[in-house]
Coordinates of C-alpha atoms in Angstrom, one line a residue:
M1 CA 23.8 -7.1 -17.1
D2 CA 22.9 -10.8 -17.5
A3 CA 19.5 -12.2 -16.8
A4 CA 20.5 -13.6 -13.4
S5 CA 21.9 -10.3 -12.2
Q6 CA 18.9 -8.4 -13.6
S7 CA 16.5 -10.8 -11.7
L8 CA 18.5 -10.5 -8.6
K9 CA 18.3 -6.7 -8.7
Q10 CA 14.6 -6.8 -9.3
W11 CA 14.1 -9.2 -6.4
S12 CA 16.3 -6.9 -4.2
D13 CA 14.4 -3.8 -5.3
H14 CA 11.0 -5.4 -4.7
H15 CA 12.1 -6.8 -1.3
Q16 CA 13.4 -3.4 -0.3
R17 CA 10.1 -1.7 -1.3
L18 CA 8.2 -4.2 0.8
C19 CA 10.4 -3.4 3.8
Q20 CA 10.2 0.4 3.2
E21 CA 6.4 0.2 3.0
G22 CA 6.2 -1.8 6.2
F23 CA 5.0 -5.1 4.8
L24 CA 8.1 -7.0 5.8
D25 CA 10.7 -6.8 8.6
D26 CA 14.1 -8.4 9.2
Q27 CA 12.4 -11.6 10.3
F28 CA 11.6 -12.4 6.6
L29 CA 15.3 -12.3 5.8
Q30 CA 16.1 -14.5 8.8
L31 CA 13.6 -17.0 7.5
K32 CA 15.3 -16.7 4.1
Q33 CA 18.6 -17.6 5.6
L34 CA 17.2 -20.9 6.8
Q35 CA 16.7 -21.9 3.1
D36 CA 19.5 -23.8 1.4
E37 CA 20.2 -26.1 -1.5
D38 CA 18.7 -29.1 0.5
N39 CA 15.4 -27.2 1.0
P40 CA 15.2 -24.6 -1.8
K41 CA 11.4 -24.0 -1.3
F42 CA 11.6 -23.6 2.5
V43 CA 10.3 -20.0 2.5
V44 CA 7.6 -20.6 -0.1
E45 CA 6.4 -23.6 2.0
V46 CA 6.4 -21.6 5.3
V47 CA 4.6 -18.7 3.7
S48 CA 2.0 -21.0 2.0
L49 CA 1.3 -22.6 5.4
F50 CA 1.0 -19.1 6.9
F51 CA -1.6 -18.1 4.3
D52 CA -3.6 -21.3 4.8
D53 CA -3.6 -20.8 8.5
S54 CA -4.5 -17.1 8.1
E55 CA -7.6 -17.9 6.1
K56 CA -8.8 -20.2 8.9
L57 CA -8.0 -17.7 11.6
L58 CA -9.7 -14.8 9.7
S59 CA -12.7 -16.9 9.1
N60 CA -12.8 -17.9 12.8
M61 CA -12.6 -14.3 13.8
A62 CA -15.4 -13.3 11.5
K63 CA -17.7 -16.1 12.8
A64 CA -16.9 -15.2 16.4
L65 CA -17.7 -11.5 15.7
E66 CA -21.1 -12.5 14.0
E67 CA -22.4 -14.0 17.3
K68 CA -25.2 -12.2 19.1
V69 CA -23.0 -12.2 22.2
V70 CA -19.4 -11.8 21.1
D71 CA -16.8 -13.8 23.1
F72 CA -14.0 -11.2 23.0
K73 CA -11.6 -13.4 24.8
Q74 CA -12.0 -16.0 22.0
V75 CA -11.6 -13.4 19.3
D76 CA -8.5 -12.1 21.1
A77 CA -7.1 -15.6 21.2
Y78 CA -7.5 -15.9 17.4
V79 CA -5.9 -12.5 16.9
H80 CA -3.0 -13.3 19.3
Q81 CA -2.4 -16.5 17.3
F82 CA -2.5 -14.6 14.0
K83 CA -0.1 -12.0 15.4
G84 CA 2.4 -14.7 16.3
S85 CA 2.2 -16.3 12.9
S86 CA 2.6 -12.9 11.2
A87 CA 5.6 -12.1 13.3
S88 CA 7.2 -15.5 12.5
I89 CA 7.3 -14.7 8.8
G90 CA 8.1 -11.0 9.2
A91 CA 4.7 -9.7 8.1
L92 CA 5.1 -6.4 10.0
R93 CA 1.9 -4.6 8.9
L94 CA -0.2 -7.7 9.8
K95 CA 1.5 -8.0 13.2
N96 CA 0.9 -4.3 13.9
G97 CA -2.7 -4.6 12.7
C98 CA -3.2 -7.4 15.2
I99 CA -1.8 -5.3 18.1
N100 CA -4.4 -2.7 17.2
F101 CA -7.1 -5.4 16.9
R102 CA -6.3 -6.7 20.3
N103 CA -6.8 -3.3 21.8
Y104 CA -10.4 -3.3 20.4
C105 CA -10.9 -6.8 21.8
E106 CA -9.8 -5.6 25.2
A107 CA -12.2 -2.7 25.0
Q108 CA -14.9 -5.1 23.8
N109 CA -15.5 -2.7 20.9
K110 CA -17.3 -4.8 18.2
E111 CA -17.3 -2.1 15.5
G112 CA -13.5 -1.5 16.0
C113 CA -12.9 -5.3 15.8
L114 CA -14.9 -5.5 12.6
R115 CA -12.9 -2.6 11.1
C116 CA -9.7 -4.3 12.1
L117 CA -10.8 -7.6 10.7
Q118 CA -11.5 -6.0 7.3
Q119 CA -8.1 -4.2 7.5
L120 CA -6.3 -7.5 8.2
K121 CA -8.1 -9.3 5.3
Q122 CA -7.0 -6.5 3.0
E123 CA -3.4 -6.4 4.3
C124 CA -3.2 -10.2 4.0
Y125 CA -4.4 -10.1 0.3
V126 CA -1.9 -7.3 -0.6
L127 CA 1.0 -9.1 1.2
K128 CA 0.1 -12.4 -0.6
E129 CA 0.2 -10.7 -4.0
N130 CA 3.5 -9.0 -3.2
L131 CA 5.1 -12.2 -2.0
K132 CA 3.9 -14.1 -5.1
A133 CA 5.7 -11.4 -7.2
L134 CA 8.8 -11.7 -5.0
F135 CA 8.8 -15.5 -5.3
M136 CA 8.3 -15.3 -9.1
L137 CA 11.4 -13.0 -9.3
E138 CA 13.4 -15.5 -7.3
Q139 CA 12.3 -18.3 -9.7
Q140 CA 13.4 -16.2 -12.6
C141 CA 16.8 -15.5 -11.0
V142 CA 17.4 -19.2 -10.2
A143 CA 16.2 -20.2 -13.7
A144 CA 18.8 -17.8 -15.1
G145 CA 21.5 -19.4 -13.0
G146 CA 21.6 -16.9 -10.1
S147 CA 20.8 -17.2 -6.4
I148 CA 18.9 -15.0 -4.0
S149 CA 20.9 -16.5 -1.1
K150 CA 23.8 -14.2 -2.1
L151 CA 21.8 -11.3 -0.7
S152 CA 21.4 -12.8 2.8

């Protein structure tokens, strides 16, 4: 097996594991299909923007939950935005975590919201590390003369 094929297999195995463990759904592959030779870093750029926005949203949620009187409607608006962003890149666990979080916002349950926030922060970190590894495998594949687009 040549280096490109080996990298492609490693990428495929890692991607499959992320899907099986619920980190990613089909939306990620749909995003991948929008990437082409003219824009080879499309997915990396979209995912980077997602994580930049995520940090701001998670910070805004934390600040809102620290208030003496929590504005649950505002927290819910941040969570709703985060859920949409998560869904757009195929981050299934994050999207599902947001659904759970929104239930606590609706119930005005501050403790539940704080637990959900910590869970989202952790999921976000784990997803970021896993996607870094996936993108590194893709770079290795391309450097060896292969292409991930053959999977799509």
